[in-house]
Every structure is written in C-alpha cells, then in structure tokens.
mmCIF file of C-alpha atoms in Angstrom:
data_model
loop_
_atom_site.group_PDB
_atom_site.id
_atom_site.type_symbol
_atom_site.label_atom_id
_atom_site.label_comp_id
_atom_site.label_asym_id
_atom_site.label_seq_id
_atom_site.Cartn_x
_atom_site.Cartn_y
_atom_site.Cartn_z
ATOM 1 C CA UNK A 1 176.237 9.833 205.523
ATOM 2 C CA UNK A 2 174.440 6.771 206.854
ATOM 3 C CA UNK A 3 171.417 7.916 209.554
ATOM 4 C CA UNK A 4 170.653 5.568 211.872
ATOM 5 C CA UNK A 5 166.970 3.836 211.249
ATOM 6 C CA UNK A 6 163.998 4.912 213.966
ATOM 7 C CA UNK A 7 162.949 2.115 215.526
ATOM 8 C CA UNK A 8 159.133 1.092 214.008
ATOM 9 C CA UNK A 9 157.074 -1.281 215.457
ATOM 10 C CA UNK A 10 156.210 -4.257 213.548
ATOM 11 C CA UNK A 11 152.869 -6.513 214.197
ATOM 12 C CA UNK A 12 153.387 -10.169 213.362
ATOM 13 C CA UNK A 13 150.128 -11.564 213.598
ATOM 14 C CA UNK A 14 150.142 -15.690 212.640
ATOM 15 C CA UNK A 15 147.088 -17.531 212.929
ATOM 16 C CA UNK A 16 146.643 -19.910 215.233
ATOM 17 C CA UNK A 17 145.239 -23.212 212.313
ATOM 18 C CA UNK A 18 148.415 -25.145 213.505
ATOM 19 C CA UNK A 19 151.884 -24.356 215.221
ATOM 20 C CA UNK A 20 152.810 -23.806 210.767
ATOM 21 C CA UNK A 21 151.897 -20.880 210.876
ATOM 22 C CA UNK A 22 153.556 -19.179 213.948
ATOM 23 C CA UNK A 23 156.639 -21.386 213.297
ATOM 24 C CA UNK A 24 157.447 -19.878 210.371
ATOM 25 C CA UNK A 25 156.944 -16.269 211.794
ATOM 26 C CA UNK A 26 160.172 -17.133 214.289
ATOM 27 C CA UNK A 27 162.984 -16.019 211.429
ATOM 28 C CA UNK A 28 161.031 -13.302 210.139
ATOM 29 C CA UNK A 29 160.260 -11.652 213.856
ATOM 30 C CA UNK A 30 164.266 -12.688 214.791
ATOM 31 C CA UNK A 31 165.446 -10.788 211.284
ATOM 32 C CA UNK A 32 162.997 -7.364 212.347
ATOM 33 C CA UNK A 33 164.936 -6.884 215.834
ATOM 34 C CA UNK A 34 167.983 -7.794 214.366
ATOM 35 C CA UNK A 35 167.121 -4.998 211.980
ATOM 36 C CA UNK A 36 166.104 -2.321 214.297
ATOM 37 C CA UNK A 37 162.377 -2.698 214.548
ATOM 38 C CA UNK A 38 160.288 -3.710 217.417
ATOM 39 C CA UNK A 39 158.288 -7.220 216.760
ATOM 40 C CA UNK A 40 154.887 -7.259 218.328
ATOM 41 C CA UNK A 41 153.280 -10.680 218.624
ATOM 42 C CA UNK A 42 149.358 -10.901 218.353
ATOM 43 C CA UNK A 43 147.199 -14.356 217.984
ATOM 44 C CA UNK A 44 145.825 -16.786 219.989
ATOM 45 C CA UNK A 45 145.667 -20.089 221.706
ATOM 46 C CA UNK A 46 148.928 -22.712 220.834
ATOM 47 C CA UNK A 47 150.227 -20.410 218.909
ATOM 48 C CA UNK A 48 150.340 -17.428 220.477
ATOM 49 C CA UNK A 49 151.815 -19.474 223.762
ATOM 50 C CA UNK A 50 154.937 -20.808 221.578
ATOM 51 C CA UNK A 51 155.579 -17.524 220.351
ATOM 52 C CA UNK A 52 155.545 -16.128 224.135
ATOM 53 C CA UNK A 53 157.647 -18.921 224.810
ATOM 54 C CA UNK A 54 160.338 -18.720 222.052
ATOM 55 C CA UNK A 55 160.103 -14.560 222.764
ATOM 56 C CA UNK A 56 159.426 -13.729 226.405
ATOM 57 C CA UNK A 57 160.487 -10.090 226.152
ATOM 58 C CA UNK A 58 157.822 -8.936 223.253
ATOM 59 C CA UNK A 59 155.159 -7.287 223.997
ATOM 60 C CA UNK A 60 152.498 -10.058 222.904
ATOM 61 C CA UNK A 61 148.810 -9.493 222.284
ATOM 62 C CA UNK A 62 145.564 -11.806 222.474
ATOM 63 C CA UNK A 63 143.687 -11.659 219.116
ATOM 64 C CA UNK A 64 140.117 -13.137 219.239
ATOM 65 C CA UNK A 65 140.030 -16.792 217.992
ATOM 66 C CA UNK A 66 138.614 -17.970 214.380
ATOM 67 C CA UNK A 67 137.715 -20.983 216.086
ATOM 68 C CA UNK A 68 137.928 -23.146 212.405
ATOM 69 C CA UNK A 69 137.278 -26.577 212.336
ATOM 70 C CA UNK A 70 139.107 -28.684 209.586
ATOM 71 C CA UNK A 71 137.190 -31.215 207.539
ATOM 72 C CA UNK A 72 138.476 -35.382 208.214
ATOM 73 C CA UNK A 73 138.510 -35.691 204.608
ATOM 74 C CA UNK A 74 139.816 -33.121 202.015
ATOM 75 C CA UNK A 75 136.700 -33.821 199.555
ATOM 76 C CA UNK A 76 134.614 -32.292 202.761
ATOM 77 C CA UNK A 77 137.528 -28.738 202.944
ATOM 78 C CA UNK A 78 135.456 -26.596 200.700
ATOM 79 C CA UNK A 79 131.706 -27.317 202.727
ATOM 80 C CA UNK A 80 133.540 -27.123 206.232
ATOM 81 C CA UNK A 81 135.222 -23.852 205.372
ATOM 82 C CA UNK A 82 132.189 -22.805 204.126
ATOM 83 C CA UNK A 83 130.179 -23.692 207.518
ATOM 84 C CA UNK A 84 132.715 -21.661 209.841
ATOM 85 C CA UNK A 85 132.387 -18.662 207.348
ATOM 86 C CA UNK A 86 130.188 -17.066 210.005
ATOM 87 C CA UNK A 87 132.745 -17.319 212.994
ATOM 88 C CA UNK A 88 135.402 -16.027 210.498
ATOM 89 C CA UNK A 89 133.129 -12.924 210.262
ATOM 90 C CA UNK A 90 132.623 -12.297 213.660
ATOM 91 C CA UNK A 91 136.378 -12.978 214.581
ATOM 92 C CA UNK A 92 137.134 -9.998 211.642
ATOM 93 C CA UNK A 93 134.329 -7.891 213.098
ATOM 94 C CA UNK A 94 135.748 -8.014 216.876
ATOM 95 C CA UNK A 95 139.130 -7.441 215.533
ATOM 96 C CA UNK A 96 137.864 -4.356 213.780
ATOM 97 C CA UNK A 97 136.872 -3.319 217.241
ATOM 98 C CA UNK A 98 139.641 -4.347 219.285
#
C-alpha cells in the first residue's frame, strides 16, 4: 500500500558570490515540488532576485549579506578571504538570530 508523502518544507538557501550558485539551485528546487515538498528560497541581493524571478509563487526570504569581496588576482584569494573573515562572522552570527 503506497501512502501518500506529507508535504515538508524544504529551505534552499544559495549564496549570493555570483548568479553560480543560485543557478544551479533552479533543478534541484523544480525536482522538490515536483516531488511533493514545499521549496523555500532564502539569500540575498542578485541572487535572491533571480530566484524570485524564475519562482514567483515561493515563499522567499532575505538572508543577511556576507558582503565578500574577491581578490583581482588568484595569488591574492587566500589574504582577501582571510580579510572578510570578520563579516563572514557577523553574517553567521545574525543568521543565528534571525
């Protein structure tokens, strides 16, 4: 006897460090309501407007920003991620909150 599946919600959460990320959540947010569960969309800025775009009738939620800043050069990547540790922490800490 096959029971039907309670509906679950689901929290996709992409960062926003390029569109990459939240492009890649489209088939994997499409396959959940295709599957019975209820997608939520949270993040912020670009990416959080495409996915409000591509999925209008999701409940979507604001997540505060990391606010990173890439290095020009990748010999720099390792010092510059280093340098926006601090706003990484306080984004985590405010999403502990929120």
């Amino acid at each position: 006897m096959n029971l039907p599946i309670p509906s679950k919600n689901i929290l996709v959460a992409p960062l926003n460090w390029g569109l990459g990320h939240a492009t890649r959540c489209i088939p994997i947010i499409k396959a959940l309501g295709e599957n019975g569960f209820t997608p939520i969309i949270a993040s912020d800025g670009v990416a959080l407007a495409m996915l409000r775009k591509e999925f209008p009738h999701l409940q979507a939620l604001e997540l505060p920003s990391y606010e990173i800043e890439y290095a020009k050069n990748g010999a720099n990547f390792k010092w510059k991620m280093l340098k926006n540790t601090p706003k990484m922490i306080e984004a985590i800490l405010v999403e502990k909150k929120w």
